[in-house]
């Protein structure tokens, strides 16, 4: 690092801290006063952090860093300086020789730039950051879960597989160290593959509670390694009881105030017009002259040699941006504009929209410039902003990035997120379309903004009305777009040779679909008896038939691949379980004894749906046009959807359309299936249906997935909601639903769904298999008919249940989530995805995964007979427990590899 650059960073950091001292109001006081949330630590803690409210069912609060450069625009020297100084401290701890052997790993999306800055401080260390963007042709070297995040799955995709295979220290960098779960999950995953003698955990702030303080040392002793921790500041956060529910209520109250501007699709406290004296701008593009062969960041690895090449090119790239920011009126779109100095600024190629058609005054040397990065792309725009700041004598430069994190905005000096710009995702994310955000940008007094994205994100959606550029142009007079070439790992084909449906950096190209009149035709739904044993009018399957493809893999192989990050669970199928005679007899007994209870729950949830569905339509809409469209989530939702359809016909004379679509945890809902439904039905009529809730993962997945689709209501109707995850249910008791006892033979002989890029193209539905060969064992029809035979017997009780449900507060409580997290910690699992709560999910663990142990609520009766039988067959212990909100909980074997032992020390049995 050049000495004058280091001096510049030190001066800026001291100046920034001085500015904080002058602040009259702490940017966390609004949340603290309303929720009782407190930061406990030295005075410096509040200089670093403010508070905001998440729109996230897992955490009410968000610690908002003033120096990270994510949510709060900050001087780039301050942002870079904090990471660089942490890197220097790590180098001092390790010593030069060990620092030269180290690898730095940062966390997506928030800490990608911080981790890269830490690596710069170490000087000789290569850098890698986790990513939520899968890339075709690049196999994962690991993966882990961030349980409290709104988007949990992380992938490690180094171009060089040997990057994480060395024996030197591994430095893990995150913005905050709170519970430590994410770091422990990472170390556990990587240590199992390649043990190391030393790890260093780095964070801006260490916010561990008293209970968590000792876990790191205990864990280090457990795996036989050393783990050091380096943080800029330490403290804790005090959370009063009930803060999660109170936080959700506070968010709902503020987002219901109707403050949505015309320029944003959802509420945000941002004016609908540009600031006084400004008119809407147009956008110009600048060619950075990015050095060939230098990665755009650390997604696939970034070496010290790459760093040297980038630093050599930065001055020229900054000059190009500075020239584009000089006093020139943007030319009309599509017409090249001469630059007096021969500079590179050119108008973006998209035609202007009416919203951007107003004339823009000359800026004559913008005085306050924001360099805005893009989600995981934090380091490249940060270094560009830092060079602009260093080389400019007149401009005031700030830096921040866009984000996936949904946060409430409140225009109050005591709140950390003052304004919010909302726009659609524009990089074709693997988990489907959704909203993205830029915080504290509107109203920030910026004269110009330089939006920096990678080439995978330079799509039509970026330039569309309502897209990021349009949102920026509505508030800032001068907008410059800089595109960093998306890095292709060695051996990858160029863009025109990529597999179908992937963009130039491996991202799905949903945003690049054919224009109007060119959309490919989607297939019609599959129906029985050609696909499934259900009658053709019972359900239409919006799936593609993969019955002739070999997709099954042994349970142990699937478990090892899933837990190692080598495969996603939706890329293969478990071998179809064929029950023993004793188990089949138990199923039939359970069906006979529980049919009336199931029928009552079916009637209650269907009656609630029908009663509330009318509220989705304008007054005067004919009754025949108020029919819900049932869309079951494959495959557990399908039998329930069929039963709801039968109840509506039997008791109300309504013939409801019913379809089944695929939804995959971590990948989202089948977007093509939703497109087909929207083309044939009013999305407002759609009611999503599932069998039961566990910890609510699919509920959250659906909410996130529907963010980019207009009109659909992101709610699920279920028979049983023991986890308190939905507002439309038949009961919140955790009881046996016999359709959970079996696999395809109680679900129309259809497998669970498959999502694999070599089988599912960009315009295909997700896939599934029809097991015609199992017809002799099929009990799908018997299950439906037995429950339907009880409809008349429970009709009176159902009427009472519906009236009661309509009158009570049915807001989701997420009561089960706390229990799942507690179990995960108490049993040393530290991964909520390996904890499967409820009778249905526990049964799935025993049928499809490698179980470790079963927790059964003390005194649970016949509802668990089949669980006990399956556990006995697989040699899995069943432990009675008190205080479970569920009848039982299944624990998947943690750290599984073939040959792993169960809780009792015996080898885990396979089917």
mmCIF file of N, CA and C in Angstrom, residues 270-280 441-446 472-477:
data_model
loop_
_atom_site.group_PDB
_atom_site.id
_atom_site.type_symbol
_atom_site.label_atom_id
_atom_site.label_comp_id
_atom_site.label_asym_id
_atom_site.label_seq_id
_atom_site.Cartn_x
_atom_site.Cartn_y
_atom_site.Cartn_z
ATOM 1 N N UNK A 270 -39.520 8.033 0.354
ATOM 2 C CA UNK A 270 -38.737 8.754 -0.628
ATOM 3 C C UNK A 270 -39.688 9.610 -1.439
ATOM 4 N N UNK A 271 -39.371 10.884 -1.696
ATOM 5 C CA UNK A 271 -40.276 11.714 -2.487
ATOM 6 C C UNK A 271 -40.431 11.172 -3.880
ATOM 7 N N UNK A 272 -41.604 11.347 -4.460
ATOM 8 C CA UNK A 272 -41.894 10.824 -5.789
ATOM 9 C C UNK A 272 -41.322 11.710 -6.877
ATOM 10 N N UNK A 273 -40.718 12.817 -6.519
ATOM 11 C CA UNK A 273 -40.152 13.736 -7.502
ATOM 12 C C UNK A 273 -38.690 13.962 -7.182
ATOM 13 N N UNK A 274 -37.884 14.449 -8.126
ATOM 14 C CA UNK A 274 -36.507 14.771 -7.803
ATOM 15 C C UNK A 274 -36.434 15.890 -6.779
ATOM 16 N N UNK A 275 -35.276 16.031 -6.169
ATOM 17 C CA UNK A 275 -35.099 17.080 -5.181
ATOM 18 C C UNK A 275 -35.290 18.445 -5.824
ATOM 19 N N UNK A 276 -35.623 19.501 -5.028
ATOM 20 C CA UNK A 276 -35.883 20.836 -5.566
ATOM 21 C C UNK A 276 -34.752 21.329 -6.442
ATOM 22 N N UNK A 277 -35.135 21.901 -7.572
ATOM 23 C CA UNK A 277 -34.165 22.444 -8.490
ATOM 24 C C UNK A 277 -33.574 21.436 -9.441
ATOM 25 N N UNK A 278 -34.013 20.163 -9.341
ATOM 26 C CA UNK A 278 -33.459 19.130 -10.197
ATOM 27 C C UNK A 278 -34.532 18.573 -11.116
ATOM 28 N N UNK A 279 -34.101 18.131 -12.273
ATOM 29 C CA UNK A 279 -34.991 17.405 -13.160
ATOM 30 C C UNK A 279 -34.412 16.027 -13.375
ATOM 31 N N UNK A 280 -35.216 15.155 -13.935
ATOM 32 C CA UNK A 280 -34.761 13.782 -14.097
ATOM 33 C C UNK A 280 -33.588 13.710 -15.071
ATOM 34 N N UNK A 441 -29.743 6.532 -0.418
ATOM 35 C CA UNK A 441 -29.254 7.137 -1.663
ATOM 36 C C UNK A 441 -30.134 8.320 -2.040
ATOM 37 N N UNK A 442 -31.440 8.099 -2.184
ATOM 38 C CA UNK A 442 -32.366 9.208 -2.428
ATOM 39 C C UNK A 442 -32.335 10.144 -1.233
ATOM 40 N N UNK A 443 -32.335 11.432 -1.522
ATOM 41 C CA UNK A 443 -32.301 12.404 -0.434
ATOM 42 C C UNK A 443 -30.925 12.595 0.168
ATOM 43 N N UNK A 444 -29.904 11.987 -0.413
ATOM 44 C CA UNK A 444 -28.553 12.102 0.132
ATOM 45 C C UNK A 444 -27.782 13.294 -0.370
ATOM 46 N N UNK A 445 -28.396 14.135 -1.227
ATOM 47 C CA UNK A 445 -27.730 15.327 -1.724
ATOM 48 C C UNK A 445 -26.667 15.062 -2.763
ATOM 49 N N UNK A 446 -26.751 13.907 -3.439
ATOM 50 C CA UNK A 446 -25.729 13.567 -4.430
ATOM 51 C C UNK A 446 -25.991 14.294 -5.743
ATOM 52 N N UNK A 472 -32.492 5.614 -9.900
ATOM 53 C CA UNK A 472 -31.425 6.564 -9.603
ATOM 54 C C UNK A 472 -31.631 7.877 -10.351
ATOM 55 N N UNK A 473 -32.019 7.766 -11.625
ATOM 56 C CA UNK A 473 -32.186 8.961 -12.446
ATOM 57 C C UNK A 473 -33.330 9.849 -11.963
ATOM 58 N N UNK A 474 -34.283 9.274 -11.243
ATOM 59 C CA UNK A 474 -35.399 10.059 -10.724
ATOM 60 C C UNK A 474 -34.989 10.946 -9.557
ATOM 61 N N UNK A 475 -33.811 10.694 -8.986
ATOM 62 C CA UNK A 475 -33.410 11.406 -7.779
ATOM 63 C C UNK A 475 -32.063 12.102 -7.877
ATOM 64 N N UNK A 476 -31.253 11.743 -8.875
ATOM 65 C CA UNK A 476 -29.886 12.265 -8.956
ATOM 66 C C UNK A 476 -29.659 12.791 -10.370
ATOM 67 N N UNK A 477 -29.124 14.033 -10.525
ATOM 68 C CA UNK A 477 -29.058 14.654 -11.853
ATOM 69 C C UNK A 477 -28.179 13.934 -12.861
#
